[in-house]
Tab-separated table of C-alpha atoms and ligand atoms in Angstrom:
chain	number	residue	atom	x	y	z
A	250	UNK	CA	0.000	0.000	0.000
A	251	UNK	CA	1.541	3.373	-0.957
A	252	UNK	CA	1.657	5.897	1.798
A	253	UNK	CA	-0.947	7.880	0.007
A	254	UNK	CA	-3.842	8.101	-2.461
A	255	UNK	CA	-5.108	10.543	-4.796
A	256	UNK	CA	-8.774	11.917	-3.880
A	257	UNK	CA	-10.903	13.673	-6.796
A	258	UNK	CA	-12.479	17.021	-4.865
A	259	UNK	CA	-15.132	16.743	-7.199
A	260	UNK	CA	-16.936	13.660	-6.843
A	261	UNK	CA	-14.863	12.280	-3.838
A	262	UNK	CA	-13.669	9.343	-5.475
A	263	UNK	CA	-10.630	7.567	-4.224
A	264	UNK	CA	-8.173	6.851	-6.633
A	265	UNK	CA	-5.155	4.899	-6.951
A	266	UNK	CA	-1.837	6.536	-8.667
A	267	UNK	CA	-0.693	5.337	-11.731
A	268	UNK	CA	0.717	8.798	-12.210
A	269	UNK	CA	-3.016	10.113	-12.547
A	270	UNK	CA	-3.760	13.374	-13.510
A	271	UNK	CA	-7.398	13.389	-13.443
A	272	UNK	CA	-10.083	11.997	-11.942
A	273	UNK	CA	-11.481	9.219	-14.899
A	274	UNK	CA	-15.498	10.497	-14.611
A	275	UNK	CA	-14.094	13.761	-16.078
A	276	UNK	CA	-14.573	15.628	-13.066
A	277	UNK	CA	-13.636	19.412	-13.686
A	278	UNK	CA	-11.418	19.477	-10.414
A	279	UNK	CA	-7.816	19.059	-9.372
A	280	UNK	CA	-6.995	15.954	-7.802
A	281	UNK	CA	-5.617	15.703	-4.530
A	282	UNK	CA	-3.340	13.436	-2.434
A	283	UNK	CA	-3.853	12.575	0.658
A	284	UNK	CA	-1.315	11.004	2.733
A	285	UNK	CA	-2.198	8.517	5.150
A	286	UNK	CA	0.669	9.988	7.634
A	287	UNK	CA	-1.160	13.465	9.353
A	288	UNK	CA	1.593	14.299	11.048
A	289	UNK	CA	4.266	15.670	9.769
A	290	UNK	CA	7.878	13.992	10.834
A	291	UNK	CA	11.037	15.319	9.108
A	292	UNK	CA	13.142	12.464	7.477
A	293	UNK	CA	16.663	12.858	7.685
A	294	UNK	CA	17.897	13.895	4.051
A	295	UNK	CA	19.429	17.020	2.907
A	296	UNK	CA	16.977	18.587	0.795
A	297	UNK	CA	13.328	18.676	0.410
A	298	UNK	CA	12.960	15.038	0.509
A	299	UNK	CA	13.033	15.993	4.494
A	300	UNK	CA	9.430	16.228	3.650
A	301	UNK	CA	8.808	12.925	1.883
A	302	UNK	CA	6.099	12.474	4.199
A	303	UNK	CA	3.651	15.110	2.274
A	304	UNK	CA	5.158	13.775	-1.140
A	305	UNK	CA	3.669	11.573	-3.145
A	306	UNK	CA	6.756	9.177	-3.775
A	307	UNK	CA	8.010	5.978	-1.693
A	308	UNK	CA	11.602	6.477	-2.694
A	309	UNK	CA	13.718	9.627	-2.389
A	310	UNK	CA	16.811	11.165	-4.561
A	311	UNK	CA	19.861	12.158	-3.043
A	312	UNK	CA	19.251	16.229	-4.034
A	313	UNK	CA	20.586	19.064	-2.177
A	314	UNK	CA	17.712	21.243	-3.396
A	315	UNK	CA	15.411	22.237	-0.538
A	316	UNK	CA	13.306	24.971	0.198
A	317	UNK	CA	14.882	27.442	3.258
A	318	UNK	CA	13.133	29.883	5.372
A	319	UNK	CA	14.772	32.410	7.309
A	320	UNK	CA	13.765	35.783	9.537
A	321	UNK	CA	13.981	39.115	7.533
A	322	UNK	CA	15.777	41.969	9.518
A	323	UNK	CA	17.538	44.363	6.949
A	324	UNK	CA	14.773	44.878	4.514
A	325	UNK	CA	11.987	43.816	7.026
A	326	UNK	CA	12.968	46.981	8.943
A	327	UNK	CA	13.181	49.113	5.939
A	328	UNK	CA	9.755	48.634	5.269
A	329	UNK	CA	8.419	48.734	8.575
A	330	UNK	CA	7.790	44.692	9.120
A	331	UNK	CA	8.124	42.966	12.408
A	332	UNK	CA	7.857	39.697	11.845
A	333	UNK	CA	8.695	39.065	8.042
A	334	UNK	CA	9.988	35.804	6.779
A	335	UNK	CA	11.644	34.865	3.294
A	336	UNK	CA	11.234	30.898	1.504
A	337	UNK	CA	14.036	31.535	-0.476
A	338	UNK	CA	14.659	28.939	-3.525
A	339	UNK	CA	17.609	29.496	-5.292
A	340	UNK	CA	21.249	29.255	-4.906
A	341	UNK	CA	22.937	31.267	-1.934
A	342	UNK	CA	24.776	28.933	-0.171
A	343	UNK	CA	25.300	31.043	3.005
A	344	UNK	CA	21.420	30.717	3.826
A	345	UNK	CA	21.809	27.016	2.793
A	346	UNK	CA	20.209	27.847	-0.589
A	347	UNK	CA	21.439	25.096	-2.759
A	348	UNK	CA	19.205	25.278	-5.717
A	349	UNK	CA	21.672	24.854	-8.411
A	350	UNK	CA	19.286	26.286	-11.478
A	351	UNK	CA	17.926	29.198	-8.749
A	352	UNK	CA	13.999	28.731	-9.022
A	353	UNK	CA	11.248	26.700	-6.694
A	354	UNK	CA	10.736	24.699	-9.932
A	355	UNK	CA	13.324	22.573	-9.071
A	356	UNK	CA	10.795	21.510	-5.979
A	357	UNK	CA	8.326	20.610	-8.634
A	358	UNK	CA	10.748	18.436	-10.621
A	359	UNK	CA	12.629	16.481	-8.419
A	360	UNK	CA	9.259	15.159	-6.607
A	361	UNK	CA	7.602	14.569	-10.163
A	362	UNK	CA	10.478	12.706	-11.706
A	363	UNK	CA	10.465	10.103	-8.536
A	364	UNK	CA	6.804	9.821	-8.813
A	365	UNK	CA	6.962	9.519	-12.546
A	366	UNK	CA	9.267	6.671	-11.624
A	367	UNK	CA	7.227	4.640	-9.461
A	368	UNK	CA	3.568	4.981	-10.676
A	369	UNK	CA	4.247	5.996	-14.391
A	370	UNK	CA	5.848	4.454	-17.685
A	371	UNK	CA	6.916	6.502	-20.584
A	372	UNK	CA	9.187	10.275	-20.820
A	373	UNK	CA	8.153	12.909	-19.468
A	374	UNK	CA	7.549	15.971	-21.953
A	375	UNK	CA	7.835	19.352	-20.011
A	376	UNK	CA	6.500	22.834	-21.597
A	377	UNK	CA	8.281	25.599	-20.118
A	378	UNK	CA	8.874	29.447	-20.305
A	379	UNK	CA	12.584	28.606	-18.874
A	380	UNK	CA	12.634	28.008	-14.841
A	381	UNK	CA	10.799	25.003	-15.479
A	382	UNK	CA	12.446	23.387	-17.922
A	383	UNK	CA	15.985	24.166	-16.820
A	384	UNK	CA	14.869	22.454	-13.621
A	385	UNK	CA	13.453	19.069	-15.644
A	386	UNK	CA	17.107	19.319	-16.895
A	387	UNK	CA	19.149	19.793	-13.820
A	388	UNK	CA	16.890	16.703	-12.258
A	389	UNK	CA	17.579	14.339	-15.622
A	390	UNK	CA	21.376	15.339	-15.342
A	391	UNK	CA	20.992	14.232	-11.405
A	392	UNK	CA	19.077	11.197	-12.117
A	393	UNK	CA	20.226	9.778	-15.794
A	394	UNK	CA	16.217	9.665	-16.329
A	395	UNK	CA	15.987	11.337	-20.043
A	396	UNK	CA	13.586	14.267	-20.315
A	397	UNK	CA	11.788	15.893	-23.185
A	398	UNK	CA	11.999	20.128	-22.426
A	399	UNK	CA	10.275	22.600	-24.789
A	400	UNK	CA	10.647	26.107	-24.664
A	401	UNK	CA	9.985	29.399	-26.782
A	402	UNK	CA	13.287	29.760	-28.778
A	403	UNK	CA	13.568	33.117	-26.802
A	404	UNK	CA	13.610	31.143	-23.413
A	405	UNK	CA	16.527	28.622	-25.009
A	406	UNK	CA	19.325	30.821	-23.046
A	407	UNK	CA	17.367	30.270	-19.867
A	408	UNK	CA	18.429	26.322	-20.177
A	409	UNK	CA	21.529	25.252	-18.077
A	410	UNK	CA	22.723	22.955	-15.650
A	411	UNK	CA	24.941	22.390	-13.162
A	412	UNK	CA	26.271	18.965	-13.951
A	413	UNK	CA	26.995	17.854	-17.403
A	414	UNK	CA	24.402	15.398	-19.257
A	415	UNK	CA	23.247	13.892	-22.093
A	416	UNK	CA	20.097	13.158	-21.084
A	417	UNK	CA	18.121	16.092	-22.131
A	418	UNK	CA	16.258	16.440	-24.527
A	419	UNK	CA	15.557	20.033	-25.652
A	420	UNK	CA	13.123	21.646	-27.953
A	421	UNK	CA	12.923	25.148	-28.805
A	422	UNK	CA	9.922	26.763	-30.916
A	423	UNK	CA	9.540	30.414	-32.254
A	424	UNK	CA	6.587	31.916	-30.400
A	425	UNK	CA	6.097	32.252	-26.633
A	426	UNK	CA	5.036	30.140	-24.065
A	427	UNK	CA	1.366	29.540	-25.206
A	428	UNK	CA	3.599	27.974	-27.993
A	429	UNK	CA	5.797	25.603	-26.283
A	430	UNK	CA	2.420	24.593	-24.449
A	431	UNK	CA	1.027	23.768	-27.905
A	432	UNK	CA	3.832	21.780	-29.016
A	433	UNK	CA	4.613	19.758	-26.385
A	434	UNK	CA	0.828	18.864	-26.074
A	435	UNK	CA	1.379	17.301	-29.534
A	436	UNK	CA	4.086	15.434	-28.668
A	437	UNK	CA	2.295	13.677	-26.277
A	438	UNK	CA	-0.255	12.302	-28.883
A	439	UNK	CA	2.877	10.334	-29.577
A	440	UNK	CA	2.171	6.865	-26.836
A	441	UNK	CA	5.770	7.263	-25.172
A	442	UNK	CA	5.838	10.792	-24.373
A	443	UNK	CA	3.898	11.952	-21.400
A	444	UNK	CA	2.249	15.302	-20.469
A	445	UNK	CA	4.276	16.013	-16.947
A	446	UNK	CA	0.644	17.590	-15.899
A	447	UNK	CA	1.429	21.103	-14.881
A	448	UNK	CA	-0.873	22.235	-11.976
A	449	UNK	CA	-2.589	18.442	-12.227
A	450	UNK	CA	0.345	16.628	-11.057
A	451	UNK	CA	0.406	16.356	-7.164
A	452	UNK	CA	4.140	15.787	-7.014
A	453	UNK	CA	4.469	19.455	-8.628
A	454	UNK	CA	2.011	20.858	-6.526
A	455	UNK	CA	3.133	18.976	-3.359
A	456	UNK	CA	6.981	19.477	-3.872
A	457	UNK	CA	6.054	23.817	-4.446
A	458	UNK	CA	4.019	23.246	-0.727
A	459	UNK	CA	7.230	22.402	0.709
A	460	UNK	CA	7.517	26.012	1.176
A	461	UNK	CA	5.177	26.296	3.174
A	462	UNK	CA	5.872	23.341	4.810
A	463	UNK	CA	9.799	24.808	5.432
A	464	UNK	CA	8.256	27.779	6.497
A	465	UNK	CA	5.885	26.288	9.404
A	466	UNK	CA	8.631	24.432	11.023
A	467	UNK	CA	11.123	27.129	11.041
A	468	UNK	CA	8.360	30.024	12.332
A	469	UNK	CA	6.454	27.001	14.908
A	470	UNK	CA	3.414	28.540	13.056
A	471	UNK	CA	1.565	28.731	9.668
A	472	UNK	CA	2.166	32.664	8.595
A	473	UNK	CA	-0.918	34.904	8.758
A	474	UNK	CA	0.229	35.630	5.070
A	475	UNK	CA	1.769	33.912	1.964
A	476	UNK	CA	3.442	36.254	-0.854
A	477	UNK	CA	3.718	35.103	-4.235
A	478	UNK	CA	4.243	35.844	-7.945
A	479	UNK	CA	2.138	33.563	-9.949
A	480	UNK	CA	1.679	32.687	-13.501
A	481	UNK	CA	-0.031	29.444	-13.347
A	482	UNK	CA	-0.821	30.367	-9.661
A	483	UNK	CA	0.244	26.569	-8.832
A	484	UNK	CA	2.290	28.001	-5.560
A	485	UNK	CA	-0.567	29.676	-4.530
A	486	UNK	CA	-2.870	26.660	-4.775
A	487	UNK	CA	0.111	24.746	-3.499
A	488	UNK	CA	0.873	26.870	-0.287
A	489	UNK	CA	-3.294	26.496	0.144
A	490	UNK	CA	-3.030	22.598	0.273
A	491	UNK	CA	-0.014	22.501	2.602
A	492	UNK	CA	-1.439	24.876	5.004
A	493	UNK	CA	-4.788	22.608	5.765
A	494	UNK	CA	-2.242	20.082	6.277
A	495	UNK	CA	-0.716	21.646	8.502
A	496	UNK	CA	-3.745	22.658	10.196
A	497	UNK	CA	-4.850	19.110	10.100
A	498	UNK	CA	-1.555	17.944	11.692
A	499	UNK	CA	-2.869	20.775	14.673
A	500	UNK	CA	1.133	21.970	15.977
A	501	UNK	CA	1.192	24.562	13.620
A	502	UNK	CA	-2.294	26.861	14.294
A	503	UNK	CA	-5.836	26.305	13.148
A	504	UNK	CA	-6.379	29.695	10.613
A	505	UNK	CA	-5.141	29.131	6.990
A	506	UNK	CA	-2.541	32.400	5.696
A	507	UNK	CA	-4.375	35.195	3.234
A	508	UNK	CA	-2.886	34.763	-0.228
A	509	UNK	CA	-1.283	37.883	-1.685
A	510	UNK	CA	-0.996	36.586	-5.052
A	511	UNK	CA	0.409	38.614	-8.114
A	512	UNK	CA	0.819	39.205	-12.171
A	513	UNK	CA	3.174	41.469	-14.085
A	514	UNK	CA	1.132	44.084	-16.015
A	515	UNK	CA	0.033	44.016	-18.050
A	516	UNK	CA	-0.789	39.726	-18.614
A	517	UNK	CA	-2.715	39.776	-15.742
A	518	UNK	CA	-5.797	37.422	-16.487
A	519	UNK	CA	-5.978	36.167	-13.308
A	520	UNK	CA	-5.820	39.535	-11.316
A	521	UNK	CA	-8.743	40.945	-13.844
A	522	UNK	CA	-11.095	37.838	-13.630
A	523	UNK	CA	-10.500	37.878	-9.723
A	524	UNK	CA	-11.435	41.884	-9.086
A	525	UNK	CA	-13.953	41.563	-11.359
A	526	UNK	CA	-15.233	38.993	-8.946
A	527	UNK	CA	-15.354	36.000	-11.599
A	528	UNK	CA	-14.417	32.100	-11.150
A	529	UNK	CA	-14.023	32.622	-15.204
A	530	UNK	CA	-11.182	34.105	-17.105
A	531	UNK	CA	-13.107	36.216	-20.164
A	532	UNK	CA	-9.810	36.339	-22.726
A	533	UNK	CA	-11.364	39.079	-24.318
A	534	UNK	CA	-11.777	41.310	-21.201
A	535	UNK	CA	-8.782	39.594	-19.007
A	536	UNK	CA	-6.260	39.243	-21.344
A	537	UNK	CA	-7.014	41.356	-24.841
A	538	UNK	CA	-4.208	41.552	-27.360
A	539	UNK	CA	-2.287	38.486	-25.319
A	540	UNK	CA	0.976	38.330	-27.807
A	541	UNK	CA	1.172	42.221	-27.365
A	542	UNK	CA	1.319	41.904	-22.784
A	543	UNK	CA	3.439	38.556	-22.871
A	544	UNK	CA	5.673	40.714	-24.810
A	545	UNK	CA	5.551	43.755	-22.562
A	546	UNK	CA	6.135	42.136	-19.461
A	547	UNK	CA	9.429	41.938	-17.288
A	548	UNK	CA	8.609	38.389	-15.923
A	549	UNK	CA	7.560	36.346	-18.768
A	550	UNK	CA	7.573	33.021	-16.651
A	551	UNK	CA	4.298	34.845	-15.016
A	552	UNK	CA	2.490	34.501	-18.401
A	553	UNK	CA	0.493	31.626	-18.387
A	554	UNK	CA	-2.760	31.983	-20.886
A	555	UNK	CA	-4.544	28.663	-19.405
A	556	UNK	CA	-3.769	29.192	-15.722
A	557	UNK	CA	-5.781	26.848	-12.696
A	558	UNK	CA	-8.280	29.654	-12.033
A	559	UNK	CA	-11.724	28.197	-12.364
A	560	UNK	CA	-10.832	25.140	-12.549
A	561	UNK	CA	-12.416	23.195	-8.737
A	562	UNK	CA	-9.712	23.157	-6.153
A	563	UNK	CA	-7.751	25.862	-8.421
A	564	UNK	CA	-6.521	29.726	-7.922
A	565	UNK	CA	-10.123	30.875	-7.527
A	566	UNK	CA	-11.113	28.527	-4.569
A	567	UNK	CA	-7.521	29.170	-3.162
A	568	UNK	CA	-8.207	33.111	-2.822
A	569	UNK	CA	-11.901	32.011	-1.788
A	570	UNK	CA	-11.356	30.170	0.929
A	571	UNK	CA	-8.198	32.280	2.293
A	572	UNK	CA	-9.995	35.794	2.022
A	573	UNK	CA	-7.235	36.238	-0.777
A	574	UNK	CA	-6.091	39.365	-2.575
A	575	UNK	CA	-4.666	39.935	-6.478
A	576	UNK	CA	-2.378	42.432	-7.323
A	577	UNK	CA	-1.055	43.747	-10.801
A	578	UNK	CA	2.558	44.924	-10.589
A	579	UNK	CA	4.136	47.302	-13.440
A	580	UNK	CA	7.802	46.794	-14.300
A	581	UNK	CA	8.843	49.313	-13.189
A	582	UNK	CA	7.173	49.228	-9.322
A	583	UNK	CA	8.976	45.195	-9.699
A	584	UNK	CA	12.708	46.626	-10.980
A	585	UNK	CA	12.350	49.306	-8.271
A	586	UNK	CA	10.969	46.703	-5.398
A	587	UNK	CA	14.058	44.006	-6.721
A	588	UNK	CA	16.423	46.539	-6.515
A	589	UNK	CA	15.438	47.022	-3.111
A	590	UNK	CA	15.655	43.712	-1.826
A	591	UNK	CA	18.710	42.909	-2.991
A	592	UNK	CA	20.281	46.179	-1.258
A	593	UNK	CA	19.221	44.855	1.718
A	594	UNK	CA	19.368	41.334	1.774
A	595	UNK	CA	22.585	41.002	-0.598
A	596	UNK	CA	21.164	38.506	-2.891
A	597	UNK	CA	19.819	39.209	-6.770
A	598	UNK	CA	15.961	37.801	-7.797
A	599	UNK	CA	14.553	36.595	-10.800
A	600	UNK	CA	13.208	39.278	-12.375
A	601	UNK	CA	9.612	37.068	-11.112
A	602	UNK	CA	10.618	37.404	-7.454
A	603	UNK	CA	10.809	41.105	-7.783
A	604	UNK	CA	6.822	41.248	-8.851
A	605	UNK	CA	6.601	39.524	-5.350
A	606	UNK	CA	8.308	41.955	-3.226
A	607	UNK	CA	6.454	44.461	-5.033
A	608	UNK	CA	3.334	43.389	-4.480
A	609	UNK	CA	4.254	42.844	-0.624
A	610	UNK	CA	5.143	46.540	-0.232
A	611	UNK	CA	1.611	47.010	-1.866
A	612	UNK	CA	0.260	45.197	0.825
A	613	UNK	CA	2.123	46.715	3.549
A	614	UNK	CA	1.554	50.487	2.293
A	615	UNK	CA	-2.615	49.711	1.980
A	616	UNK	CA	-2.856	48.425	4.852
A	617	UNK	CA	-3.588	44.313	4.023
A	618	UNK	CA	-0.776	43.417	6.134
A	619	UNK	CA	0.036	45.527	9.503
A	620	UNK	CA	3.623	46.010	10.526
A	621	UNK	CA	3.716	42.897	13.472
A	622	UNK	CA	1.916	40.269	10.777
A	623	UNK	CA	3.728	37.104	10.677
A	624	UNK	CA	3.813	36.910	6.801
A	625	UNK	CA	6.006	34.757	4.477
A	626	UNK	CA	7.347	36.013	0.875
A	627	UNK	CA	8.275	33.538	-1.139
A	628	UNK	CA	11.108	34.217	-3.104
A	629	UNK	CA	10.416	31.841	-6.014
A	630	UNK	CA	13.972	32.671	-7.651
A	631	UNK	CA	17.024	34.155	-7.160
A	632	UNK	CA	20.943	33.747	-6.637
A	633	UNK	CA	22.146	33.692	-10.384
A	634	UNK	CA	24.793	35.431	-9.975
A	635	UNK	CA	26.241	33.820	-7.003
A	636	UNK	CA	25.617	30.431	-8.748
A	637	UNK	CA	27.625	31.844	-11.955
A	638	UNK	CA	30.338	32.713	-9.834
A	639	UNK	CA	31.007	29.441	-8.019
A	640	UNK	CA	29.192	26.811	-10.228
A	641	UNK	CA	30.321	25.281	-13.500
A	642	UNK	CA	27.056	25.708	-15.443
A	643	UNK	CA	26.812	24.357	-18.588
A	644	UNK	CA	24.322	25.591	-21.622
A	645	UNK	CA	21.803	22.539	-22.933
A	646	UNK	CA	22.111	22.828	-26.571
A	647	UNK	CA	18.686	22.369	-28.336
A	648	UNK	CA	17.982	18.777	-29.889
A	649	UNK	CA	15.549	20.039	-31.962
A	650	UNK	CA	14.033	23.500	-33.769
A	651	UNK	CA	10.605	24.372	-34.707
A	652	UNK	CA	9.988	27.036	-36.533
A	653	UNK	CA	6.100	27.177	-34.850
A	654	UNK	CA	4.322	24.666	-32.678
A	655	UNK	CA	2.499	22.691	-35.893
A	656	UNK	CA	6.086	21.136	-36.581
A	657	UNK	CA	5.510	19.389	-33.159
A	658	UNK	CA	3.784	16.325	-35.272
A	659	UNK	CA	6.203	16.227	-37.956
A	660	UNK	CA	9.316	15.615	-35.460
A	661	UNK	CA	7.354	13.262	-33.044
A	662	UNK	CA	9.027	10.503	-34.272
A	663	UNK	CA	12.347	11.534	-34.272
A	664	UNK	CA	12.038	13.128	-30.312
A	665	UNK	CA	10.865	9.435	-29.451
A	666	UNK	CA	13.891	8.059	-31.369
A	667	UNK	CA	16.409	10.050	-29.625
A	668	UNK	CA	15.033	8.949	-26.417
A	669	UNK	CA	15.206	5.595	-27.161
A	670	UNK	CA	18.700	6.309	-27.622
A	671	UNK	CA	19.033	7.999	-24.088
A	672	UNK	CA	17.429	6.169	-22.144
B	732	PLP	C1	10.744	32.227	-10.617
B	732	PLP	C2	9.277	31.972	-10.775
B	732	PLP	N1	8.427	32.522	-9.898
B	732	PLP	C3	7.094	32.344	-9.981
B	732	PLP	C4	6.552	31.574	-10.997
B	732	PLP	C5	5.072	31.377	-11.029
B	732	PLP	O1	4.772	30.081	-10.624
B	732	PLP	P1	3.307	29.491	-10.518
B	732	PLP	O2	2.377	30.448	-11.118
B	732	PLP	O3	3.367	28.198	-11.273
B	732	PLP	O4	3.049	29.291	-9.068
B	732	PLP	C6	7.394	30.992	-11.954
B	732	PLP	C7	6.844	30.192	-13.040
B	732	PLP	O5	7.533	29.698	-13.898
B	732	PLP	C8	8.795	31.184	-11.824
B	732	PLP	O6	9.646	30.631	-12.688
């Protein structure tokens, strides 16, 4: 018996994993796990596999990477917080930061590629703005397991590891995200080549709760409130999920944290649908002239045009259920609120990150969150340039090119081929 089981929100049917992604009556809800453990022990590994308890895996990886929470005192006093702590996931060593590729999305693939491993047959085929991807890498290049990453050809830069391997396969395609999403969904008509599952794969959404998780054991406390940039808004639904287990396991306090949840202006679907007071996303009213924002934007990992928002047990419940707030952050407010966190905590963000800060200082200066709140910012990336100093980081070079996502069915074949060859 596995130490969990997946339960559909929807209907309440219990399912068992065979790396399931949704529940089989077609339920319109995200599937849950729920681990037959309610109390949380740590296990004795180095990174977040210390929380293999709220994973859904048996077996664990040897990784470093693991989320860390520490007490803000430089730039918590500049802004006139009492009781402000940072998740940070990246790579800064000193703080015990060792996220080699310097983004939470490394939580989400090391947890997915173990589950993958146990309940699942096939490769995985990851769609990715960057973060993501270069984490699938990182985590085949740790584990030999051969990966399929696709990316917008102006994300291909974004793709490096820190160890060398051959076991990547990478994919670029001209276009943006919402085209990398198109082609890899292609390549997964091909039986072989898996959909990883984005915001419907529990190990993604479980492994991004370990911030939370990191962050109730280090406070003694679930935080009044939970800071985040989101694209997909998967860390927001994530931090939701981990804070009723937390709740559940009754050490850590009984009142879920308010999500402060934010986009970069202006792709901010999610922000529009949720002020508007709407469980749907309108495209036409919440994200008009989409190409045009995703280009305009600062963080273009934020732009996600098919986020979790309606979707049962998605963004909109998340918000619902923790009084929530959405905030739209302009590049400029983000450079300026970046800039400011790294003079006073000495450490550089992804450019994502900074929307986050931002949108904290929006929250302090209206009032949302008072000056002795115990609230937790997640820094979802950060640390490149310390990792480029002391790391030996090495560019993946792309497999294959497509000029636009419809030459995803042409080269099908071929993708499987080569990881036949890797595997
Ligand atoms: C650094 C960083 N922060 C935040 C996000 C948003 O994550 P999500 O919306 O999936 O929670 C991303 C997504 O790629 C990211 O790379």
């Amino acid at each position: 018996m596995r130490p969990y089981q997946l339960i559909c929100p929807g209907c309440g049917a219990v399912l068992e994993d065979h790396y399931t992604l949704a529940c089989p009556s077609g339920c319109r809800a995200l599937v849950r796990a729920d681990y037959r453990k309610k109390r949380l022990d740590l296990r004795d590994e180095p990174g977040i596999f210390r929380f293999a308890d709220w994973l859904p895996v048996e077996g664990t990886l040897p990784a470093e990477a693991g989320p860390v929470t520490y007490r803000s005192t430089a730039f918590a006093r500049e802004i006139g917080l009492e009781n402000l702590w940072i998740g940070f996931s990246g790579y800064w060593p000193e703080h015990g930061a060792r996220i080699t590729t310097c983004s939470f999305k490394e939580l989400e693939a090391l947890p997915t590629v173990v589950r993958m491993r146990e309940t699942g047959s096939g490769t995985l085929v990851v769609a990715s703005a960057g973060n993501t991807g270069r984490a699938f890498c990182q985590t085949a290049a740790v584990t030999g397991i051969p990966v399929v990453v696709v990316v917008p050809t102006g994300g291909r830069d974004r793709i490096w590891t820190a160890e060398p391997t051959d076991r990547a396969c990478l994919i670029t395609v001209d276009g943006d995200y919402s085209d990398a999403i198109a082609a890899a969904d292609t390549l997964c008509n091909t039986p072989g080549l898996v959909p990883e599952g984005g915001a419907r794969n529990v190990a993604r959404r479980d492994g991004m709760g370990t911030v939370m998780l990191d962050a109730a054991v280090s406070i003694g406390r679930v935080p009044e409130h939970y800071v985040q940039a989101v694209g997909s808004g998967t860390g927001g639904i994530a931090a939701w999920e981990a804070a009723m287990r937390l709740i559940g396991d009754g050490r850590f306090g009984s009142a879920l944290p308010r999500l402060h949840l934010a986009q970069n202006i202006p792709f901010i679907p999610m922000v529009r649908a949720w002020q508007a007071g709407r469980r749907e996303i309108v495209p036409e009213i919440d994200m008009p002239d989409a190409r045009r924002s995703i280009a305009a934007v600062s963080a273009d990992v934020l732009t996600n045009r098919n986020p979790p928002y309606a979707i049962g047990g998605g963004v909109y419940d998340a918000l619902t259920a923790t009084d929530g707030r959405m905030y739209g952050v302009e590049n400029r407010a983000a450079e300026e609120a970046g800039r400011h966190f790294t003079g006073a905590e000495g450490i550089d963000l992804d450019p994502a990150a900074a929307v986050a800060v931002a949108a904290l200082l929006e929250a302090v200066e209206s009032g949302a969150i008072s000056p002795g709140d115990c609230t937790l910012l997640n820094i979802t990336g950060g640390g490149y340039r310390r990792a480029e100093e002391s790391l030996d980081l090495r560019v993946v070079e792309p497999s294959f090119r497509l000029r636009s996502p419809d030459g995803a069915a042409a080269c099908a074949r071929d993708v499987l081929g080569w990881v036949n060859e890797h595997a």
